[in-house]
Amino acid sequence: MTQFDTEHHHVQQEKQELPGLSELTAQWLSAVGEDPEREGLLKTPHRVAKAWNFLTDGYRLTLDDAVGDAVFAAEGSEMVIVKDIEFYSMCEHHMLPFFGRAHVAYIPDGRILGLSKFARIVDLYSRRLQVQERITTQVADAVQDLLAPKGVAVLMEGVHLCMAMRGVQKQNSSTTTSAMRGLFRSDPRTRAEFMSAVQGTLRGR
């Protein structure tokens, strides 16, 4: 799938409904005490069905779709860091949003990846029912499988509305997860260089 095809897919996802979801949404509205026939809610089931088609399109795309032909041969082995990749996902436990930023680094070993594709990879795994820990690992493994680099590091920091809106109701808390592969795991200096580079972008620092 080319970049044009991928972008076209995302546009189509925003226009299409997940089959059966509008009917389920109408039932949901009734279950919480609302009237799905009132004027303000008449189109809500269809809007929800379209929104969830987009929010879960990670189930319908593959890593090859996200990356396309953007893997290139290259010399050099200096660390590459892509910072502040916004992500939005839905918690698989409560189906409430969590969101934040991802930082991805790797040390090339003969192959590099187009920089915009790191955001595509993050989106691929975020647009599913998820937990932050799993997204972090999936992104790291995807980069490792694609490029076979000398090392991969992924750091994600997210705000979880299942904590802010319900339960403990802690609006200012955030969750940080990391996955280290290769030199980032075995070499403390490499890991420290990455952490120093992203430190200033972390929430509340």
mmCIF file with all atom_site columns, N, CA and C in Angstrom, residues 147-203:
data_model
loop_
_atom_site.group_PDB
_atom_site.id
_atom_site.type_symbol
_atom_site.label_atom_id
_atom_site.label_alt_id
_atom_site.label_comp_id
_atom_site.label_asym_id
_atom_site.label_entity_id
_atom_site.label_seq_id
_atom_site.pdbx_PDB_ins_code
_atom_site.Cartn_x
_atom_site.Cartn_y
_atom_site.Cartn_z
_atom_site.occupancy
_atom_site.B_iso_or_equiv
_atom_site.pdbx_formal_charge
_atom_site.auth_seq_id
_atom_site.auth_comp_id
_atom_site.auth_asym_id
_atom_site.auth_atom_id
_atom_site.pdbx_PDB_model_num
ATOM 1   N N  . LEU A 1 147 ? 13.938  -3.096 10.607 1.00 0.00 ? 147 LEU A N  1
ATOM 2   C CA . LEU A 1 147 ? 15.261  -2.552 10.309 1.00 0.00 ? 147 LEU A CA 1
ATOM 3   C C  . LEU A 1 147 ? 16.416  -3.396 10.822 1.00 0.00 ? 147 LEU A C  1
ATOM 4   N N  . ALA A 1 148 ? 16.155  -4.326 11.750 1.00 0.00 ? 148 ALA A N  1
ATOM 5   C CA . ALA A 1 148 ? 17.242  -5.072 12.398 1.00 0.00 ? 148 ALA A CA 1
ATOM 6   C C  . ALA A 1 148 ? 18.363  -4.132 12.820 1.00 0.00 ? 148 ALA A C  1
ATOM 7   N N  . PRO A 1 149 ? 18.053  -3.071 13.573 1.00 0.00 ? 149 PRO A N  1
ATOM 8   C CA . PRO A 1 149 ? 19.082  -2.090 13.950 1.00 0.00 ? 149 PRO A CA 1
ATOM 9   C C  . PRO A 1 149 ? 19.932  -2.612 15.108 1.00 0.00 ? 149 PRO A C  1
ATOM 10  N N  . LYS A 1 150 ? 20.909  -1.804 15.494 1.00 0.00 ? 150 LYS A N  1
ATOM 11  C CA . LYS A 1 150 ? 21.750  -2.171 16.634 1.00 0.00 ? 150 LYS A CA 1
ATOM 12  C C  . LYS A 1 150 ? 21.017  -1.966 17.961 1.00 0.00 ? 150 LYS A C  1
ATOM 13  N N  . GLY A 1 151 ? 19.975  -1.185 17.927 1.00 0.00 ? 151 GLY A N  1
ATOM 14  C CA . GLY A 1 151 ? 19.199  -0.967 19.141 1.00 0.00 ? 151 GLY A CA 1
ATOM 15  C C  . GLY A 1 151 ? 17.942  -0.164 18.840 1.00 0.00 ? 151 GLY A C  1
ATOM 16  N N  . VAL A 1 152 ? 16.921  -0.366 19.670 1.00 0.00 ? 152 VAL A N  1
ATOM 17  C CA . VAL A 1 152 ? 15.663  0.368  19.563 1.00 0.00 ? 152 VAL A CA 1
ATOM 18  C C  . VAL A 1 152 ? 15.234  0.775  20.962 1.00 0.00 ? 152 VAL A C  1
ATOM 19  N N  . ALA A 1 153 ? 14.717  1.997  21.073 1.00 0.00 ? 153 ALA A N  1
ATOM 20  C CA . ALA A 1 153 ? 14.155  2.458  22.345 1.00 0.00 ? 153 ALA A CA 1
ATOM 21  C C  . ALA A 1 153 ? 12.831  3.150  22.070 1.00 0.00 ? 153 ALA A C  1
ATOM 22  N N  . VAL A 1 154 ? 11.835  2.852  22.884 1.00 0.00 ? 154 VAL A N  1
ATOM 23  C CA . VAL A 1 154 ? 10.532  3.507  22.791 1.00 0.00 ? 154 VAL A CA 1
ATOM 24  C C  . VAL A 1 154 ? 10.136  3.940  24.196 1.00 0.00 ? 154 VAL A C  1
ATOM 25  N N  . LEU A 1 155 ? 9.774   5.197  24.322 1.00 0.00 ? 155 LEU A N  1
ATOM 26  C CA . LEU A 1 155 ? 9.280   5.738  25.590 1.00 0.00 ? 155 LEU A CA 1
ATOM 27  C C  . LEU A 1 155 ? 7.938   6.401  25.316 1.00 0.00 ? 155 LEU A C  1
ATOM 28  N N  . MET A 1 156 ? 6.922   6.033  26.078 1.00 0.00 ? 156 MET A N  1
ATOM 29  C CA . MET A 1 156 ? 5.593   6.603  25.897 1.00 0.00 ? 156 MET A CA 1
ATOM 30  C C  . MET A 1 156 ? 5.086   7.143  27.222 1.00 0.00 ? 156 MET A C  1
ATOM 31  N N  . GLU A 1 157 ? 4.463   8.310  27.182 1.00 0.00 ? 157 GLU A N  1
ATOM 32  C CA . GLU A 1 157 ? 3.853   8.896  28.371 1.00 0.00 ? 157 GLU A CA 1
ATOM 33  C C  . GLU A 1 157 ? 2.423   9.246  28.042 1.00 0.00 ? 157 GLU A C  1
ATOM 34  N N  . GLY A 1 158 ? 1.489   8.738  28.848 1.00 0.00 ? 158 GLY A N  1
ATOM 35  C CA . GLY A 1 158 ? 0.083   8.918  28.543 1.00 0.00 ? 158 GLY A CA 1
ATOM 36  C C  . GLY A 1 158 ? -0.745  9.330  29.736 1.00 0.00 ? 158 GLY A C  1
ATOM 37  N N  . VAL A 1 159 ? -1.840  10.014 29.430 1.00 0.00 ? 159 VAL A N  1
ATOM 38  C CA . VAL A 1 159 ? -2.865  10.375 30.411 1.00 0.00 ? 159 VAL A CA 1
ATOM 39  C C  . VAL A 1 159 ? -4.069  9.473  30.151 1.00 0.00 ? 159 VAL A C  1
ATOM 40  N N  . HIS A 1 160 ? -4.548  8.813  31.193 1.00 0.00 ? 160 HIS A N  1
ATOM 41  C CA . HIS A 1 160 ? -5.602  7.818  31.050 1.00 0.00 ? 160 HIS A CA 1
ATOM 42  C C  . HIS A 1 160 ? -6.891  8.334  31.681 1.00 0.00 ? 160 HIS A C  1
ATOM 43  N N  . LEU A 1 161 ? -7.910  8.502  30.852 1.00 0.00 ? 161 LEU A N  1
ATOM 44  C CA . LEU A 1 161 ? -9.173  9.040  31.367 1.00 0.00 ? 161 LEU A CA 1
ATOM 45  C C  . LEU A 1 161 ? -9.902  8.051  32.261 1.00 0.00 ? 161 LEU A C  1
ATOM 46  N N  . CYS A 1 162 ? -9.549  6.769  32.198 1.00 0.00 ? 162 CYS A N  1
ATOM 47  C CA . CYS A 1 162 ? -10.152 5.821  33.135 1.00 0.00 ? 162 CYS A CA 1
ATOM 48  C C  . CYS A 1 162 ? -9.680  6.093  34.564 1.00 0.00 ? 162 CYS A C  1
ATOM 49  N N  . MET A 1 163 ? -8.550  6.793  34.712 1.00 0.00 ? 163 MET A N  1
ATOM 50  C CA . MET A 1 163 ? -8.088  7.225  36.034 1.00 0.00 ? 163 MET A CA 1
ATOM 51  C C  . MET A 1 163 ? -8.586  8.619  36.375 1.00 0.00 ? 163 MET A C  1
ATOM 52  N N  . ALA A 1 164 ? -8.724  9.478  35.351 1.00 0.00 ? 164 ALA A N  1
ATOM 53  C CA . ALA A 1 164 ? -9.080  10.875 35.595 1.00 0.00 ? 164 ALA A CA 1
ATOM 54  C C  . ALA A 1 164 ? -10.583 11.074 35.777 1.00 0.00 ? 164 ALA A C  1
ATOM 55  N N  . MET A 1 165 ? -11.390 10.310 35.043 1.00 0.00 ? 165 MET A N  1
ATOM 56  C CA . MET A 1 165 ? -12.840 10.519 35.045 1.00 0.00 ? 165 MET A CA 1
ATOM 57  C C  . MET A 1 165 ? -13.579 9.617  36.028 1.00 0.00 ? 165 MET A C  1
ATOM 58  N N  . ARG A 1 166 ? -12.957 8.517  36.427 1.00 0.00 ? 166 ARG A N  1
ATOM 59  C CA . ARG A 1 166 ? -13.623 7.532  37.290 1.00 0.00 ? 166 ARG A CA 1
ATOM 60  C C  . ARG A 1 166 ? -12.584 6.951  38.236 1.00 0.00 ? 166 ARG A C  1
ATOM 61  N N  . GLY A 1 167 ? -12.978 5.977  39.035 1.00 0.00 ? 167 GLY A N  1
ATOM 62  C CA . GLY A 1 167 ? -12.031 5.316  39.932 1.00 0.00 ? 167 GLY A CA 1
ATOM 63  C C  . GLY A 1 167 ? -11.376 6.290  40.884 1.00 0.00 ? 167 GLY A C  1
ATOM 64  N N  . VAL A 1 168 ? -10.066 6.389  40.846 1.00 0.00 ? 168 VAL A N  1
ATOM 65  C CA . VAL A 1 168 ? -9.335  7.257  41.769 1.00 0.00 ? 168 VAL A CA 1
ATOM 66  C C  . VAL A 1 168 ? -9.440  8.735  41.417 1.00 0.00 ? 168 VAL A C  1
ATOM 67  N N  . GLN A 1 169 ? -9.889  9.049  40.184 1.00 0.00 ? 169 GLN A N  1
ATOM 68  C CA . GLN A 1 169 ? -10.127 10.429 39.751 1.00 0.00 ? 169 GLN A CA 1
ATOM 69  C C  . GLN A 1 169 ? -8.913  11.339 39.990 1.00 0.00 ? 169 GLN A C  1
ATOM 70  N N  . LYS A 1 170 ? -7.782  10.906 39.497 1.00 0.00 ? 170 LYS A N  1
ATOM 71  C CA . LYS A 1 170 ? -6.546  11.685 39.615 1.00 0.00 ? 170 LYS A CA 1
ATOM 72  C C  . LYS A 1 170 ? -6.234  12.325 38.268 1.00 0.00 ? 170 LYS A C  1
ATOM 73  N N  . GLN A 1 171 ? -6.614  13.582 38.114 1.00 0.00 ? 171 GLN A N  1
ATOM 74  C CA . GLN A 1 171 ? -6.523  14.255 36.820 1.00 0.00 ? 171 GLN A CA 1
ATOM 75  C C  . GLN A 1 171 ? -5.093  14.587 36.409 1.00 0.00 ? 171 GLN A C  1
ATOM 76  N N  . ASN A 1 172 ? -4.179  14.683 37.343 1.00 0.00 ? 172 ASN A N  1
ATOM 77  C CA . ASN A 1 172 ? -2.822  15.122 37.023 1.00 0.00 ? 172 ASN A CA 1
ATOM 78  C C  . ASN A 1 172 ? -1.809  13.982 36.938 1.00 0.00 ? 172 ASN A C  1
ATOM 79  N N  . SER A 1 173 ? -2.279  12.766 37.003 1.00 0.00 ? 173 SER A N  1
ATOM 80  C CA . SER A 1 173 ? -1.356  11.641 36.930 1.00 0.00 ? 173 SER A CA 1
ATOM 81  C C  . SER A 1 173 ? -1.067  11.284 35.479 1.00 0.00 ? 173 SER A C  1
ATOM 82  N N  . SER A 1 174 ? 0.082   10.692 35.260 1.00 0.00 ? 174 SER A N  1
ATOM 83  C CA . SER A 1 174 ? 0.443   10.200 33.932 1.00 0.00 ? 174 SER A CA 1
ATOM 84  C C  . SER A 1 174 ? 1.190   8.882  34.095 1.00 0.00 ? 174 SER A C  1
ATOM 85  N N  . THR A 1 175 ? 1.244   8.133  33.010 1.00 0.00 ? 175 THR A N  1
ATOM 86  C CA . THR A 1 175 ? 1.873   6.822  33.017 1.00 0.00 ? 175 THR A CA 1
ATOM 87  C C  . THR A 1 175 ? 2.989   6.794  31.977 1.00 0.00 ? 175 THR A C  1
ATOM 88  N N  . THR A 1 176 ? 4.179   6.370  32.386 1.00 0.00 ? 176 THR A N  1
ATOM 89  C CA . THR A 1 176 ? 5.319   6.267  31.480 1.00 0.00 ? 176 THR A CA 1
ATOM 90  C C  . THR A 1 176 ? 5.691   4.806  31.308 1.00 0.00 ? 176 THR A C  1
ATOM 91  N N  . THR A 1 177 ? 5.853   4.389  30.055 1.00 0.00 ? 177 THR A N  1
ATOM 92  C CA . THR A 1 177 ? 6.272   3.024  29.748 1.00 0.00 ? 177 THR A CA 1
ATOM 93  C C  . THR A 1 177 ? 7.445   3.079  28.775 1.00 0.00 ? 177 THR A C  1
ATOM 94  N N  . SER A 1 178 ? 8.301   2.077  28.839 1.00 0.00 ? 178 SER A N  1
ATOM 95  C CA . SER A 1 178 ? 9.455   2.050  27.940 1.00 0.00 ? 178 SER A CA 1
ATOM 96  C C  . SER A 1 178 ? 9.747   0.629  27.503 1.00 0.00 ? 178 SER A C  1
ATOM 97  N N  . ALA A 1 179 ? 10.365  0.528  26.336 1.00 0.00 ? 179 ALA A N  1
ATOM 98  C CA . ALA A 1 179 ? 10.842  -0.757 25.819 1.00 0.00 ? 179 ALA A CA 1
ATOM 99  C C  . ALA A 1 179 ? 12.204  -0.525 25.195 1.00 0.00 ? 179 ALA A C  1
ATOM 100 N N  . MET A 1 180 ? 13.181  -1.306 25.603 1.00 0.00 ? 180 MET A N  1
ATOM 101 C CA . MET A 1 180 ? 14.556  -1.162 25.127 1.00 0.00 ? 180 MET A CA 1
ATOM 102 C C  . MET A 1 180 ? 15.002  -2.457 24.450 1.00 0.00 ? 180 MET A C  1
ATOM 103 N N  . ARG A 1 181 ? 15.655  -2.316 23.312 1.00 0.00 ? 181 ARG A N  1
ATOM 104 C CA . ARG A 1 181 ? 16.163  -3.467 22.577 1.00 0.00 ? 181 ARG A CA 1
ATOM 105 C C  . ARG A 1 181 ? 17.630  -3.206 22.222 1.00 0.00 ? 181 ARG A C  1
ATOM 106 N N  . GLY A 1 182 ? 18.412  -4.263 22.122 1.00 0.00 ? 182 GLY A N  1
ATOM 107 C CA . GLY A 1 182 ? 19.801  -4.157 21.667 1.00 0.00 ? 182 GLY A CA 1
ATOM 108 C C  . GLY A 1 182 ? 20.651  -3.275 22.558 1.00 0.00 ? 182 GLY A C  1
ATOM 109 N N  . LEU A 1 183 ? 21.374  -2.322 21.959 1.00 0.00 ? 183 LEU A N  1
ATOM 110 C CA . LEU A 1 183 ? 22.306  -1.480 22.702 1.00 0.00 ? 183 LEU A CA 1
ATOM 111 C C  . LEU A 1 183 ? 21.616  -0.634 23.764 1.00 0.00 ? 183 LEU A C  1
ATOM 112 N N  . PHE A 1 184 ? 20.364  -0.281 23.538 1.00 0.00 ? 184 PHE A N  1
ATOM 113 C CA . PHE A 1 184 ? 19.663  0.521  24.536 1.00 0.00 ? 184 PHE A CA 1
ATOM 114 C C  . PHE A 1 184 ? 19.426  -0.268 25.822 1.00 0.00 ? 184 PHE A C  1
ATOM 115 N N  . ARG A 1 185 ? 19.385  -1.576 25.706 1.00 0.00 ? 185 ARG A N  1
ATOM 116 C CA . ARG A 1 185 ? 19.227  -2.411 26.893 1.00 0.00 ? 185 ARG A CA 1
ATOM 117 C C  . ARG A 1 185 ? 20.578  -2.764 27.500 1.00 0.00 ? 185 ARG A C  1
ATOM 118 N N  . SER A 1 186 ? 21.581  -3.038 26.640 1.00 0.00 ? 186 SER A N  1
ATOM 119 C CA . SER A 1 186 ? 22.850  -3.564 27.143 1.00 0.00 ? 186 SER A CA 1
ATOM 120 C C  . SER A 1 186 ? 23.858  -2.480 27.506 1.00 0.00 ? 186 SER A C  1
ATOM 121 N N  . ASP A 1 187 ? 23.730  -1.287 26.922 1.00 0.00 ? 187 ASP A N  1
ATOM 122 C CA . ASP A 1 187 ? 24.725  -0.239 27.135 1.00 0.00 ? 187 ASP A CA 1
ATOM 123 C C  . ASP A 1 187 ? 24.104  0.928  27.908 1.00 0.00 ? 187 ASP A C  1
ATOM 124 N N  . PRO A 1 188 ? 24.449  1.106  29.172 1.00 0.00 ? 188 PRO A N  1
ATOM 125 C CA . PRO A 1 188 ? 23.869  2.199  29.967 1.00 0.00 ? 188 PRO A CA 1
ATOM 126 C C  . PRO A 1 188 ? 24.116  3.579  29.372 1.00 0.00 ? 188 PRO A C  1
ATOM 127 N N  . ARG A 1 189 ? 25.247  3.776  28.712 1.00 0.00 ? 189 ARG A N  1
ATOM 128 C CA . ARG A 1 189 ? 25.535  5.094  28.133 1.00 0.00 ? 189 ARG A CA 1
ATOM 129 C C  . ARG A 1 189 ? 24.594  5.413  26.972 1.00 0.00 ? 189 ARG A C  1
ATOM 130 N N  . THR A 1 190 ? 24.316  4.423  26.147 1.00 0.00 ? 190 THR A N  1
ATOM 131 C CA . THR A 1 190 ? 23.379  4.614  25.032 1.00 0.00 ? 190 THR A CA 1
ATOM 132 C C  . THR A 1 190 ? 21.982  4.916  25.567 1.00 0.00 ? 190 THR A C  1
ATOM 133 N N  . ARG A 1 191 ? 21.573  4.161  26.563 1.00 0.00 ? 191 ARG A N  1
ATOM 134 C CA . ARG A 1 191 ? 20.256  4.388  27.172 1.00 0.00 ? 191 ARG A CA 1
ATOM 135 C C  . ARG A 1 191 ? 20.182  5.774  27.805 1.00 0.00 ? 191 ARG A C  1
ATOM 136 N N  . ALA A 1 192 ? 21.237  6.187  28.486 1.00 0.00 ? 192 ALA A N  1
ATOM 137 C CA . ALA A 1 192 ? 21.263  7.498  29.143 1.00 0.00 ? 192 ALA A CA 1
ATOM 138 C C  . ALA A 1 192 ? 21.221  8.625  28.111 1.00 0.00 ? 192 ALA A C  1
ATOM 139 N N  . GLU A 1 193 ? 21.887  8.442  26.977 1.00 0.00 ? 193 GLU A N  1
ATOM 140 C CA . GLU A 1 193 ? 21.856  9.460  25.924 1.00 0.00 ? 193 GLU A CA 1
ATOM 141 C C  . GLU A 1 193 ? 20.432  9.658  25.418 1.00 0.00 ? 193 GLU A C  1
ATOM 142 N N  . PHE A 1 194 ? 19.720  8.562  25.204 1.00 0.00 ? 194 PHE A N  1
ATOM 143 C CA . PHE A 1 194 ? 18.328  8.649  24.756 1.00 0.00 ? 194 PHE A CA 1
ATOM 144 C C  . PHE A 1 194 ? 17.458  9.330  25.807 1.00 0.00 ? 194 PHE A C  1
ATOM 145 N N  . MET A 1 195 ? 17.582  8.909  27.054 1.00 0.00 ? 195 MET A N  1
ATOM 146 C CA . MET A 1 195 ? 16.746  9.476  28.107 1.00 0.00 ? 195 MET A CA 1
ATOM 147 C C  . MET A 1 195 ? 17.026  10.960 28.293 1.00 0.00 ? 195 MET A C  1
ATOM 148 N N  . SER A 1 196 ? 18.283  11.364 28.160 1.00 0.00 ? 196 SER A N  1
ATOM 149 C CA . SER A 1 196 ? 18.631  12.769 28.282 1.00 0.00 ? 196 SER A CA 1
ATOM 150 C C  . SER A 1 196 ? 18.006  13.577 27.148 1.00 0.00 ? 196 SER A C  1
ATOM 151 N N  . ALA A 1 197 ? 17.962  12.999 25.959 1.00 0.00 ? 197 ALA A N  1
ATOM 152 C CA . ALA A 1 197 ? 17.423  13.711 24.798 1.00 0.00 ? 197 ALA A CA 1
ATOM 153 C C  . ALA A 1 197 ? 15.932  13.958 24.903 1.00 0.00 ? 197 ALA A C  1
ATOM 154 N N  . VAL A 1 198 ? 15.203  13.056 25.573 1.00 0.00 ? 198 VAL A N  1
ATOM 155 C CA . VAL A 1 198 ? 13.740  13.204 25.642 1.00 0.00 ? 198 VAL A CA 1
ATOM 156 C C  . VAL A 1 198 ? 13.273  13.754 26.973 1.00 0.00 ? 198 VAL A C  1
ATOM 157 N N  . GLN A 1 199 ? 14.171  13.906 27.924 1.00 0.00 ? 199 GLN A N  1
ATOM 158 C CA . GLN A 1 199 ? 13.801  14.272 29.293 1.00 0.00 ? 199 GLN A CA 1
ATOM 159 C C  . GLN A 1 199 ? 12.995  15.562 29.345 1.00 0.00 ? 199 GLN A C  1
ATOM 160 N N  . GLY A 1 200 ? 13.404  16.563 28.581 1.00 0.00 ? 200 GLY A N  1
ATOM 161 C CA . GLY A 1 200 ? 12.739  17.852 28.651 1.00 0.00 ? 200 GLY A CA 1
ATOM 162 C C  . GLY A 1 200 ? 11.332  17.863 28.091 1.00 0.00 ? 200 GLY A C  1
ATOM 163 N N  . THR A 1 201 ? 10.963  16.808 27.358 1.00 0.00 ? 201 THR A N  1
ATOM 164 C CA . THR A 1 201 ? 9.633   16.769 26.756 1.00 0.00 ? 201 THR A CA 1
ATOM 165 C C  . THR A 1 201 ? 8.620   16.053 27.627 1.00 0.00 ? 201 THR A C  1
ATOM 166 N N  . LEU A 1 202 ? 9.095   15.409 28.693 1.00 0.00 ? 202 LEU A N  1
ATOM 167 C CA . LEU A 1 202 ? 8.183   14.654 29.541 1.00 0.00 ? 202 LEU A CA 1
ATOM 168 C C  . LEU A 1 202 ? 7.247   15.567 30.307 1.00 0.00 ? 202 LEU A C  1
ATOM 169 N N  . ARG A 1 203 ? 6.060   15.104 30.520 1.00 0.00 ? 203 ARG A N  1
ATOM 170 C CA . ARG A 1 203 ? 5.008   15.887 31.137 1.00 0.00 ? 203 ARG A CA 1
ATOM 171 C C  . ARG A 1 203 ? 5.403   16.318 32.538 1.00 0.00 ? 203 ARG A C  1
#
